[in-house]
XYZ file of C-alpha atoms in Angstrom:
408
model
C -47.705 -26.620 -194.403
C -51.627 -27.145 -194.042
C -53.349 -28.657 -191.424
C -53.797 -32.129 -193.023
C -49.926 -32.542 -193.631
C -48.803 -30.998 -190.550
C -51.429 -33.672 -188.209
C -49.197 -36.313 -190.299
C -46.327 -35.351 -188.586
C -46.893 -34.713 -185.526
C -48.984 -37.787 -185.382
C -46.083 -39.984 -185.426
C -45.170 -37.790 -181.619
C -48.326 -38.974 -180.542
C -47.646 -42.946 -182.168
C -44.009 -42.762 -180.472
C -43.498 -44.916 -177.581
C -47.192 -45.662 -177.139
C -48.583 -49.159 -176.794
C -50.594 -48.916 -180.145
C -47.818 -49.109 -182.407
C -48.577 -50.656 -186.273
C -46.669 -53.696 -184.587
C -49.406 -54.314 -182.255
C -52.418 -52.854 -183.824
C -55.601 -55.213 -185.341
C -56.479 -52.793 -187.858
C -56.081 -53.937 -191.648
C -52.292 -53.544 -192.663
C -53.105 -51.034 -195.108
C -56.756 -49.411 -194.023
C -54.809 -46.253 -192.025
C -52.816 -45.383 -195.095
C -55.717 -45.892 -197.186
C -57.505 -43.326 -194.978
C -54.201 -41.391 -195.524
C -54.304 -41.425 -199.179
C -58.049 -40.184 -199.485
C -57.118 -37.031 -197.498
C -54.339 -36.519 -200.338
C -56.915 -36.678 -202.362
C -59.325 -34.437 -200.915
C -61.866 -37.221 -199.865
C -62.087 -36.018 -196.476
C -66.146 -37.605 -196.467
C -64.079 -41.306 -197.491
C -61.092 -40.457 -195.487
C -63.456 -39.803 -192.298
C -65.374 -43.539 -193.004
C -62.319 -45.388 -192.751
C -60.258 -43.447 -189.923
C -63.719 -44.125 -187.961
C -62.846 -48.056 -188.981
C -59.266 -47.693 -187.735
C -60.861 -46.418 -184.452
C -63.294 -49.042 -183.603
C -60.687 -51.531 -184.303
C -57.576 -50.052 -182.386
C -59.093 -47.460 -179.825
C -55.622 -46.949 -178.952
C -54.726 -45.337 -182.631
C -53.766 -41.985 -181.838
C -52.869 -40.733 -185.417
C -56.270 -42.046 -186.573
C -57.871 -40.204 -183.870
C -56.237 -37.105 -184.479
C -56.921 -37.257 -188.120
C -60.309 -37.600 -187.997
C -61.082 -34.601 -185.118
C -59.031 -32.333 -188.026
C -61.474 -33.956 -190.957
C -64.707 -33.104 -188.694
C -63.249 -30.084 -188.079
C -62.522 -28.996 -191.907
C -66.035 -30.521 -192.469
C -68.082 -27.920 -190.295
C -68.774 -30.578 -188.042
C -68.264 -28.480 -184.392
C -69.898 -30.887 -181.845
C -67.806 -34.000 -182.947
C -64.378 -32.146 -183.931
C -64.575 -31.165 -180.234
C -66.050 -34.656 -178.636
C -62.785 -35.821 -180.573
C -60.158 -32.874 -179.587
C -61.319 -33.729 -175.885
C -61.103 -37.567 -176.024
C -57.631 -36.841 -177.461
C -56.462 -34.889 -174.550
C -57.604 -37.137 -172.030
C -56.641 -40.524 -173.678
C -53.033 -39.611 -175.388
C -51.540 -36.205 -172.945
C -50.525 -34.648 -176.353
C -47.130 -32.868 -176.292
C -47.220 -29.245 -176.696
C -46.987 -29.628 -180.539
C -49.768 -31.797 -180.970
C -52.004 -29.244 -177.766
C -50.991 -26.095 -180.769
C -52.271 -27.686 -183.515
C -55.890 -28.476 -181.797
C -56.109 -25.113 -180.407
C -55.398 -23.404 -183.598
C -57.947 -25.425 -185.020
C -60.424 -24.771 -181.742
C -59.202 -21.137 -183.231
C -60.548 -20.928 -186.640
C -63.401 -22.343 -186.028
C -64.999 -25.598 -187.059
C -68.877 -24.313 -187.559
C -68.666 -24.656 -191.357
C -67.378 -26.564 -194.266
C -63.575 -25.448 -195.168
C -63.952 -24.533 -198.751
C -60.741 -24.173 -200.655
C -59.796 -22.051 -203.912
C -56.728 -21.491 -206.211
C -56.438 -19.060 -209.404
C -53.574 -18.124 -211.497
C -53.837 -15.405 -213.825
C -51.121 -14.855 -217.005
C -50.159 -12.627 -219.704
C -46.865 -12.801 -221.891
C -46.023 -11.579 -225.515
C -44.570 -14.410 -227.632
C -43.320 -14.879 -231.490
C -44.645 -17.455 -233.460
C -43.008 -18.233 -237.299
C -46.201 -19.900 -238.700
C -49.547 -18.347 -237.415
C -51.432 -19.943 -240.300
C -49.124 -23.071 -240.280
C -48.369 -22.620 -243.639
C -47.059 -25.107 -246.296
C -43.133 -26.281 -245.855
C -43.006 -27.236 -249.391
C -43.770 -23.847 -251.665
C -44.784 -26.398 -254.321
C -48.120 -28.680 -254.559
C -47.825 -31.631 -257.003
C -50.628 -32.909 -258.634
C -51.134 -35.501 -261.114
C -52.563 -34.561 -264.804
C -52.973 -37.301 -267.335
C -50.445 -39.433 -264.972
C -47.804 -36.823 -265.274
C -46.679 -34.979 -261.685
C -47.316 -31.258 -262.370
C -45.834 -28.447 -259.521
C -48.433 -25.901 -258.840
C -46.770 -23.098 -256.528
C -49.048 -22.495 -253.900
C -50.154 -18.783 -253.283
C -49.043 -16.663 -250.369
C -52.349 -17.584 -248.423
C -50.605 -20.783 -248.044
C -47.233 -20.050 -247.138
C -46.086 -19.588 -243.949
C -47.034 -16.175 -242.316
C -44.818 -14.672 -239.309
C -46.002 -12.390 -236.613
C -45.842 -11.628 -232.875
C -48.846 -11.500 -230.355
C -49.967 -10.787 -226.867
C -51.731 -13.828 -224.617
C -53.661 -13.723 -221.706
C -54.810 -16.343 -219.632
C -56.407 -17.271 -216.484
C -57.571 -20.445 -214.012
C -60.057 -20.690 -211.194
C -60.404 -23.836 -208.799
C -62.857 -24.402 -206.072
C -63.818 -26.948 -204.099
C -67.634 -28.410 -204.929
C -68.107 -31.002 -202.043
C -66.439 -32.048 -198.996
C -65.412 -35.434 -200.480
C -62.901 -33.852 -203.191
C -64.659 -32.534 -205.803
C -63.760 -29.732 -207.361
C -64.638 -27.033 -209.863
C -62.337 -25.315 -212.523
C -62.764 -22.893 -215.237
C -59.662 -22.187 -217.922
C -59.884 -19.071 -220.087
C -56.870 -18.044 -223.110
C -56.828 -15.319 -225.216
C -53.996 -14.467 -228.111
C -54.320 -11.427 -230.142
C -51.658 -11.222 -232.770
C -50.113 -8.129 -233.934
C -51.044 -8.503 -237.733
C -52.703 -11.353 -238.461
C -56.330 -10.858 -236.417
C -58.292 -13.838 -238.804
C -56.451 -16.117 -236.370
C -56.950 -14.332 -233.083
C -58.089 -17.027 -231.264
C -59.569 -17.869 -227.355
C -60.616 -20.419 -225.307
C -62.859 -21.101 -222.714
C -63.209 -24.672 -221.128
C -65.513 -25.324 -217.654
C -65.689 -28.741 -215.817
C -65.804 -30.573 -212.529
C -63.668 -33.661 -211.376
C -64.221 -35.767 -209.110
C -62.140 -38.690 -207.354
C -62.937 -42.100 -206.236
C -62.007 -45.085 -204.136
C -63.488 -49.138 -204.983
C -60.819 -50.697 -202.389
C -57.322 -49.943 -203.271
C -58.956 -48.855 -206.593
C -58.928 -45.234 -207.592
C -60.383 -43.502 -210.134
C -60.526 -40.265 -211.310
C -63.555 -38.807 -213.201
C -63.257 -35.453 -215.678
C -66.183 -33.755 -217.523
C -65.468 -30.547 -219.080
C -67.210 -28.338 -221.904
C -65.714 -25.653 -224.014
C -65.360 -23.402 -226.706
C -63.111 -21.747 -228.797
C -62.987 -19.607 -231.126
C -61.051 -17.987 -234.050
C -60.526 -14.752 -236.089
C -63.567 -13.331 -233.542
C -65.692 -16.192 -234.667
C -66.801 -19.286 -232.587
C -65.459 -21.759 -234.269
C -65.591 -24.958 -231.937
C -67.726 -26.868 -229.536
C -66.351 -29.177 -227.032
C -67.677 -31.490 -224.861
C -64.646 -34.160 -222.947
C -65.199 -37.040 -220.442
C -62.190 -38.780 -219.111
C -61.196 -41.108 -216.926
C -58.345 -42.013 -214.599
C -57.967 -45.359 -213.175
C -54.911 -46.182 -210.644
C -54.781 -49.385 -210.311
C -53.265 -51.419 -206.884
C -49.826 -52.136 -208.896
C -46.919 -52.558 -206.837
C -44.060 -50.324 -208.481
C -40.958 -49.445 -206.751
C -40.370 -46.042 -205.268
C -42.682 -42.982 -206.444
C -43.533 -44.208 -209.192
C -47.157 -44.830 -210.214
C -49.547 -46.235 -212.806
C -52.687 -45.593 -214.345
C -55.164 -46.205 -216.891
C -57.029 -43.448 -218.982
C -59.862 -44.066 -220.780
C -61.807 -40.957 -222.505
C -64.464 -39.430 -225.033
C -64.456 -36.481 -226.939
C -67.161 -34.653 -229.110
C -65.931 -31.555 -231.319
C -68.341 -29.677 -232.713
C -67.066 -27.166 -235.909
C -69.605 -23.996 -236.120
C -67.868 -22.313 -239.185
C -66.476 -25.913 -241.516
C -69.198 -28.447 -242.842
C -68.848 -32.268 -242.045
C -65.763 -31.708 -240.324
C -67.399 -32.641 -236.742
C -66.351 -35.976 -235.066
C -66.362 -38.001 -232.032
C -62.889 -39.178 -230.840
C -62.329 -42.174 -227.984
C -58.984 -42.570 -226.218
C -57.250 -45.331 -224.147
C -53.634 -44.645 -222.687
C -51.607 -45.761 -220.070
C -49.607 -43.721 -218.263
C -46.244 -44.252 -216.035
C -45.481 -41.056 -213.771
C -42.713 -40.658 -210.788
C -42.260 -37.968 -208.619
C -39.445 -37.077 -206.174
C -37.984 -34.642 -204.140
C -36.034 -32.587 -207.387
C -37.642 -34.481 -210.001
C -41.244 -35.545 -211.560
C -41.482 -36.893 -214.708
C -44.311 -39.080 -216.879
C -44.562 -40.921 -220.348
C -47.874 -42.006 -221.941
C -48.873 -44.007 -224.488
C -52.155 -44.594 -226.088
C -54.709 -45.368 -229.009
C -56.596 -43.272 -230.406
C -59.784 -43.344 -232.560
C -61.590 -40.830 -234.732
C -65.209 -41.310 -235.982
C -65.986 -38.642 -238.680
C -69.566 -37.402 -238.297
C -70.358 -37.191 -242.330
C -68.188 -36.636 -245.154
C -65.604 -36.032 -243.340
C -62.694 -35.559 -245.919
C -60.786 -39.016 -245.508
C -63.476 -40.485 -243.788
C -62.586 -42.127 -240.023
C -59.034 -41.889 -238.679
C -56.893 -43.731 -235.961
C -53.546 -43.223 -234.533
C -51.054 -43.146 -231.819
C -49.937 -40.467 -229.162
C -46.412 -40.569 -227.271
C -45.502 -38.067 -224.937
C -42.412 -37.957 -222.386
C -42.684 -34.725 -220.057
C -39.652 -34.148 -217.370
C -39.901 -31.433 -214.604
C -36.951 -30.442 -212.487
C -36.060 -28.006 -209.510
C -32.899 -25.986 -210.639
C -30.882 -23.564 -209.038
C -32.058 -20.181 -207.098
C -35.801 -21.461 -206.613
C -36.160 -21.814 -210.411
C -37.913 -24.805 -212.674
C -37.365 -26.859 -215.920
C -39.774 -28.861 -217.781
C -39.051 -30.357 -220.794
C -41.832 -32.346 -222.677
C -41.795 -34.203 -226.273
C -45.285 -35.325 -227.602
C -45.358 -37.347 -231.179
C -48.839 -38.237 -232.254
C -49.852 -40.311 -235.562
C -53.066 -40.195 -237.601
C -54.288 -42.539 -240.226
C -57.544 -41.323 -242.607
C -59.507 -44.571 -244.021
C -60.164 -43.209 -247.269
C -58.797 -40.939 -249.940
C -58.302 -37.372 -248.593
C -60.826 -35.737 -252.051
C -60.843 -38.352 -254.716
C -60.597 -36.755 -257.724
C -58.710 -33.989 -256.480
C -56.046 -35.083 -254.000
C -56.351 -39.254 -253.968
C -53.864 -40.257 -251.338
C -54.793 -41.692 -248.109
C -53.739 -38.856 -245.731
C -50.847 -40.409 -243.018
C -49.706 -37.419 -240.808
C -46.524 -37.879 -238.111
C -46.859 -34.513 -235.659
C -43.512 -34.015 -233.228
C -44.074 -31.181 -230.518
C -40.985 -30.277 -228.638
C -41.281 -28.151 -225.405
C -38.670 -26.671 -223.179
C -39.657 -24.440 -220.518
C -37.844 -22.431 -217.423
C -39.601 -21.579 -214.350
C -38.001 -18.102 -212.312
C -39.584 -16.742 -209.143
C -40.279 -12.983 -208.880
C -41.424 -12.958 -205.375
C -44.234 -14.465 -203.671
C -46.781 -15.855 -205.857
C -45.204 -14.406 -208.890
C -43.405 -16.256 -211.614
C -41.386 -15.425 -214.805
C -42.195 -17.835 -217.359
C -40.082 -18.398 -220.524
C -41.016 -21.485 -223.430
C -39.512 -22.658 -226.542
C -41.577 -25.068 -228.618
C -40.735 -26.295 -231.857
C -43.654 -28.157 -234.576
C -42.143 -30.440 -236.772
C -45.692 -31.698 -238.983
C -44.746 -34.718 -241.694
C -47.728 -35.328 -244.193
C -47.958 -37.348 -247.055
C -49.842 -34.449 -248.585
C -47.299 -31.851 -249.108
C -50.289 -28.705 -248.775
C -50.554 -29.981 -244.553
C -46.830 -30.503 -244.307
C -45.294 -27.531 -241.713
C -43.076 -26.255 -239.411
C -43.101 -24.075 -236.486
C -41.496 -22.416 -233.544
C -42.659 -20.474 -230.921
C -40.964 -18.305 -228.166
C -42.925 -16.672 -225.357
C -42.423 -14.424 -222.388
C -44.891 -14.503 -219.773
C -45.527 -13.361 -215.942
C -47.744 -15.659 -213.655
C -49.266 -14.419 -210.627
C -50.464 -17.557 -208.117
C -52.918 -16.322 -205.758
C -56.435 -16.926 -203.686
């Protein structure tokens, strides 16, 4: 349990029986949990402002006091994580509880800012029976003198099998006392056979959250690139944003808003690059054994040049279920479906329909603990792609085998 969590708790100790109870208090109905929330979300700076506003209101708020000589502590701030550890003491008698947690803090030290990091690291060997995702239909119709002619397709189009090794790792840091943080994201997959799609990734960004009221918002910029067959092959460059707003749902559940722009940049294809806005909503609950989230949004795809088919819109629906399971373990299950309509005729001339693609993405996943900070990780996915161009129609499925080490 950190710090943060733990002066929740033994707050209420402090609240108990005393004369400032929520009943009696003149602060705002909702300005302490506000402050509460913010620390949640790492906006200790924000969190700090309006704890400070709970004070000056209700001198008598213990848990707001207590809270805030933990923030200036995490914060580096010495001189007033003390002047507010002493007050404490000599306004409240903390019980012994309460007395630990402010020494242990008096312990560590509060002469500098409390930076925080996470990393993960992976690697797994996996099968996957359509590397190239080649054709379903062995056959490609065209139309010669207005009579359908079947063209087998060659073997560079047919689906290609092969197994591969993946390696993967994330780093998060904190960037600023008021819940910004850092992350960088880096994916490798070698395949046994096939090395022309050897691919890897590497994607850097910052996010940062916000509060207008009982607004939030969270903001996400991110570069990246990735690469294929040992060649870079993309150029990336994502903002996003996620707005919660003050809904009243029942339970845990929440909802937000997600607006976001995207910029793809092809180094190796010609008038193929494209600029692609998003706007979804998203419902998401999380309990004690269960989480769980479904989204639903537009999307919109503006071809930079000739673009075959020209611009493009379309739909994504995903469902994604996590569960605790027996013996420390974990499911997720997830189910994405996501539409695209071209404008125009795919190649006139060549192939004249209007390209409509239907993309279904089925995921299970199970979750086993090793030990401490180590996971076994084992996920099924199957690709079901529907085209109205046989050549792009495909299946897939893909089973991998991976250890996860949680650390820093």
């Amino acid at each position: 349990m950190t710090a943060t969590f733990a002066a929740r708790a033994l707050a209420t100790l402090l609240l108990t029986g005393s004369a400032a109870l929520a009943a009696a208090q003149s602060v705002p109905p909702d300005l302490y949990q506000q402050a509460l929330q913010s620390i949640a979300e790492g906006r200790n700076s924000d969190a700090s402002d309006m704890l400070m506003r709970v004070i000056d209101n209700e001198p008598q708020h213990a848990g707001a006091w207590l809270e805030v000589a933990l923030i200036q502590c995490s914060l580096g701030h010495a001189d007033e994580a003390e002047r507010l550890f002493t007050a404490i003491e000599a306004r409240f008698s903390p019980p012994p509880g309460i007395m630990e947690l402010i020494e242990d803090a008096r312990n560590k030290g509060c002469d500098h800012w409390q930076v925080h990091s996470q990393g993960s690291f992976t690697a797994g060997r996996g099968i996957d029976q359509n590397v190239n995702q080649g054709a379903a239909n062995g056959n490609f119709t065209v139309i010669a003198d207005g009579v359908p002619i079947n063209v087998p397709l060659t073997a560079d189009f047919q689906p290609k099998h092969d197994q591969y090794t993946v390696i993967g790792g994330e780093y998060l840091r904190d960037i600023s006392p008021n819940g910004s943080i850092g992350f960088a994201q880096l994916q490798a997959r070698r395949n046994d056979n096939l090395h022309q799609y050897d691919s890897a990734s590497l994607f850097v960004g910052a996010e940062t959250p916000w509060r207008f009221g009982r607004w939030t918002l969270r903001s996400t910029s991110m570069l990246g690139l990735v690469g294929l067959g040992g060649q870079l092959f993309q150029r990336h460059a994502q903002f996003q944003a996620r707005v919660g707003p003050p809904i009243p749902l029942p339970g845990s559940t929440q909802f937000h808003l997600i607006g976001g722009f995207s910029h793809v940049d092809y180094r190796t294809l010609s008038n193929f690059d494209s600029n692609t806005g998003e706007l979804k909503g998203q419902f998401s609950y999380r309990g004690d054994a269960l989480s769980a989230s479904l989204t639903s949004g537009y999307l919109n795809d503006h071809a930079i040049g000739d673009r075959p088919g020209g611009n493009r819109h379309g739909w994504l629906n995903s469902l994604q279920l996590r569960r605790a399971l027996d013996f420390g373990a974990t499911g997720e299950l997830g189910y994405v479906r996501q539409s695209w309509q071209s404008a125009l005729p795919y190649s006139p001339g060549v192939i004249d329909t209007v390209r409509g693609q239907v993309t279904h993405v089925l995921r299970g996943t199970l979750i086993y603990p090793l030990a401490k900070n180590h996971n076994l990780q084992i996920e099924a996915r199957q690709i079901w792609n529907r085209e109205n161009i046989s050549i792009f129609q495909y299946n897939n499925r893909i089973l991998q085998v991976s250890w996860q080490w949680n650390g820093l």
